[in-house]
mmCIF file of C-alpha atoms in Angstrom:
data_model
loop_
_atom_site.group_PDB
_atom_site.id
_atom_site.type_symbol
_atom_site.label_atom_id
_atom_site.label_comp_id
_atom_site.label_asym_id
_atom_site.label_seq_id
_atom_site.Cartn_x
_atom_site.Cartn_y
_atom_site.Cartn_z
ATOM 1 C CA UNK A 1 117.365 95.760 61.605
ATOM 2 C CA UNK A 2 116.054 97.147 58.555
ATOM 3 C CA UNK A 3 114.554 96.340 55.184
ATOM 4 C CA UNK A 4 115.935 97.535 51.770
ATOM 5 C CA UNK A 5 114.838 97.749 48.546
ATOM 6 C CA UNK A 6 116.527 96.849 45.850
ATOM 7 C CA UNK A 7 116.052 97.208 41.745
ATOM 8 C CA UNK A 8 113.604 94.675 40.287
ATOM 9 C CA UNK A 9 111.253 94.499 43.008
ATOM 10 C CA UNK A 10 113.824 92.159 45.305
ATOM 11 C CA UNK A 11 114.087 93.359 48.878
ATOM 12 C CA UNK A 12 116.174 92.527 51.813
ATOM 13 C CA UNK A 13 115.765 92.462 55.516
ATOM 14 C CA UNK A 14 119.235 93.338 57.179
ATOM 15 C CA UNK A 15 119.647 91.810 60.647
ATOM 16 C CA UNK A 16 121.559 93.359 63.776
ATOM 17 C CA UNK A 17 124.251 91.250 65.312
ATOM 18 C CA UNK A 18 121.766 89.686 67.427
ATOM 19 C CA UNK A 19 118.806 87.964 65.972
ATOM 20 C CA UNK A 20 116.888 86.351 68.954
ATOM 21 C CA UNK A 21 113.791 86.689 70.858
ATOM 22 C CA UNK A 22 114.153 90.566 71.658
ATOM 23 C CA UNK A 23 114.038 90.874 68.176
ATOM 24 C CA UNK A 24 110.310 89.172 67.012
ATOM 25 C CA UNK A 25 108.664 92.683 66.666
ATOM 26 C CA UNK A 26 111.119 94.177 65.010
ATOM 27 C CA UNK A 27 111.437 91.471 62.765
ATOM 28 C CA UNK A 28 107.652 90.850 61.606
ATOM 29 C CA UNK A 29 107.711 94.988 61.776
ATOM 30 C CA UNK A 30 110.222 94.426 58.833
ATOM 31 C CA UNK A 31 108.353 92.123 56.681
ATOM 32 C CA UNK A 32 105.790 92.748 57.069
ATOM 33 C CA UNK A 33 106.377 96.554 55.383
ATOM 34 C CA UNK A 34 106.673 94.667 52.260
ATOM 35 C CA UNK A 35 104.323 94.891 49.783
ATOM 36 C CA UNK A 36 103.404 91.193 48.851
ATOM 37 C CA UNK A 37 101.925 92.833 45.112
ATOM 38 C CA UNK A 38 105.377 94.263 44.323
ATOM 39 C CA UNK A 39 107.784 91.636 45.806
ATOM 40 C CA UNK A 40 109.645 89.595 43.452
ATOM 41 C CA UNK A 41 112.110 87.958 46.255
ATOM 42 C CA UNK A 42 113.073 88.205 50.021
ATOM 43 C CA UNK A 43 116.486 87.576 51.479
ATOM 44 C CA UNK A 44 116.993 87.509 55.131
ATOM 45 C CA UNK A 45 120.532 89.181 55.370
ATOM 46 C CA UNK A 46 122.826 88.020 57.969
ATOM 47 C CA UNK A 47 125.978 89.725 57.340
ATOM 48 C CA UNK A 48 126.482 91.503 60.984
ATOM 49 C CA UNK A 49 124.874 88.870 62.647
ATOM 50 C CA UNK A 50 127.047 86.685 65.122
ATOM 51 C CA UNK A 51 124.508 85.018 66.752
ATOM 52 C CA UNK A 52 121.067 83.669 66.357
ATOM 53 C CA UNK A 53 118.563 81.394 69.097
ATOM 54 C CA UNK A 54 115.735 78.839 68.642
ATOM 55 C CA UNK A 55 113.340 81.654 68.719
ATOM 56 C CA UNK A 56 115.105 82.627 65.133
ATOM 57 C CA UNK A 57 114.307 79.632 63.421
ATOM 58 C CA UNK A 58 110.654 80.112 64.422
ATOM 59 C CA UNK A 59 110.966 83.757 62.889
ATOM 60 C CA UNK A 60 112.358 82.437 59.646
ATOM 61 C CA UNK A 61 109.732 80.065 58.985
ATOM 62 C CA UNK A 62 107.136 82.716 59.909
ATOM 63 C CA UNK A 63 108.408 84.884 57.093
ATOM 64 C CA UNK A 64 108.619 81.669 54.865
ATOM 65 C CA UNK A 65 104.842 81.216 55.551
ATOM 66 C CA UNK A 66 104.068 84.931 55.388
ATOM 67 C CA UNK A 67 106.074 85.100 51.323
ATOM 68 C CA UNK A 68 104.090 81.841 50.549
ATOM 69 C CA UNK A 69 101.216 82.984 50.073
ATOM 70 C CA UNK A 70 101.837 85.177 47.203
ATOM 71 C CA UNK A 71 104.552 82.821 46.290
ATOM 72 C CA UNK A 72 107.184 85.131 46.861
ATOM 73 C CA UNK A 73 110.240 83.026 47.480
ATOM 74 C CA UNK A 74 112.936 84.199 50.891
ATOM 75 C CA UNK A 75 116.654 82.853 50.431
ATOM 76 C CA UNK A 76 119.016 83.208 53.059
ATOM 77 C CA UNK A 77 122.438 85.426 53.126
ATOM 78 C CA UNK A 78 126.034 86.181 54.205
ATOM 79 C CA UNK A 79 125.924 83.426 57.193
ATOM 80 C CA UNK A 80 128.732 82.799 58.716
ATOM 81 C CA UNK A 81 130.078 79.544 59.780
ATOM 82 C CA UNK A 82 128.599 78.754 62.837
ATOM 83 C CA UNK A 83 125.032 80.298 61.886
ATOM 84 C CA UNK A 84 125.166 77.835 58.746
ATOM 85 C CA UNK A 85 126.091 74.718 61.191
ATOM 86 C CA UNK A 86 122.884 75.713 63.239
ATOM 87 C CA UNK A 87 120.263 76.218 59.890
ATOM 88 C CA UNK A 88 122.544 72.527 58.679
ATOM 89 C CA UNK A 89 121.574 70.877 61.622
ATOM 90 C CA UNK A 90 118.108 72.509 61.905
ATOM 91 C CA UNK A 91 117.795 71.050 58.209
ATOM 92 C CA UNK A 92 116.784 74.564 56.938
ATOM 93 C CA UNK A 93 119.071 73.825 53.995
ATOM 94 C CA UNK A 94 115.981 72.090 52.458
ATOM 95 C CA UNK A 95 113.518 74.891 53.233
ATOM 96 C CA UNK A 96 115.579 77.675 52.195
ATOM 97 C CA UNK A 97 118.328 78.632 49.739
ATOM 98 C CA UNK A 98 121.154 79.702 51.734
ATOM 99 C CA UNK A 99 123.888 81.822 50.369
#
């Protein structure tokens, strides 16, 4: 897992192929290197990742809340088909965008 920066002041956080509950430190580690005074969007990328738990929808809405408050917005990207069934079902297609 690890964050990058890219131009315009957009970063993104770039998931392993696991994103579960091994992963919360690492995770919050990530965000929360960002600096909230030069961050013009998040995405959570999902590229590598094959699988995902319960624990990782608590972790996305924990870097929803920590953006919020400076009103950065976090999008979601590269699922894959099964990932997007479990944020669909989990209804996280109306608190995120998901690309």
């Amino acid at each position: 897992m690890m964050v990058e920066q890219a131009e315009g002041g957009s970063f993104a956080i770039v998931l392993d192929d696991v994103f579960d509950f091994k992963r919360v430190e690492d995770f919050r580690g990530c965000y929360e290197k960002i600096p909230l005074d030069k961050c013009k969007g998040v995405s959570i990328d999902f590229t590598h990742t094959r699988y995902m738990d319960s624990s990782a929808l608590g972790m996305l809405l924990n870097v929803k809340k920590h953006f919020q408050s400076a009103s950065v917005p976090v999008k979601i990207t590269s699922v894959n088909d099964q990932i997007r069934k479990i944020l669909t079902i989990s209804r996280f297609d109306q608190r995120f965008v998901i690309e």
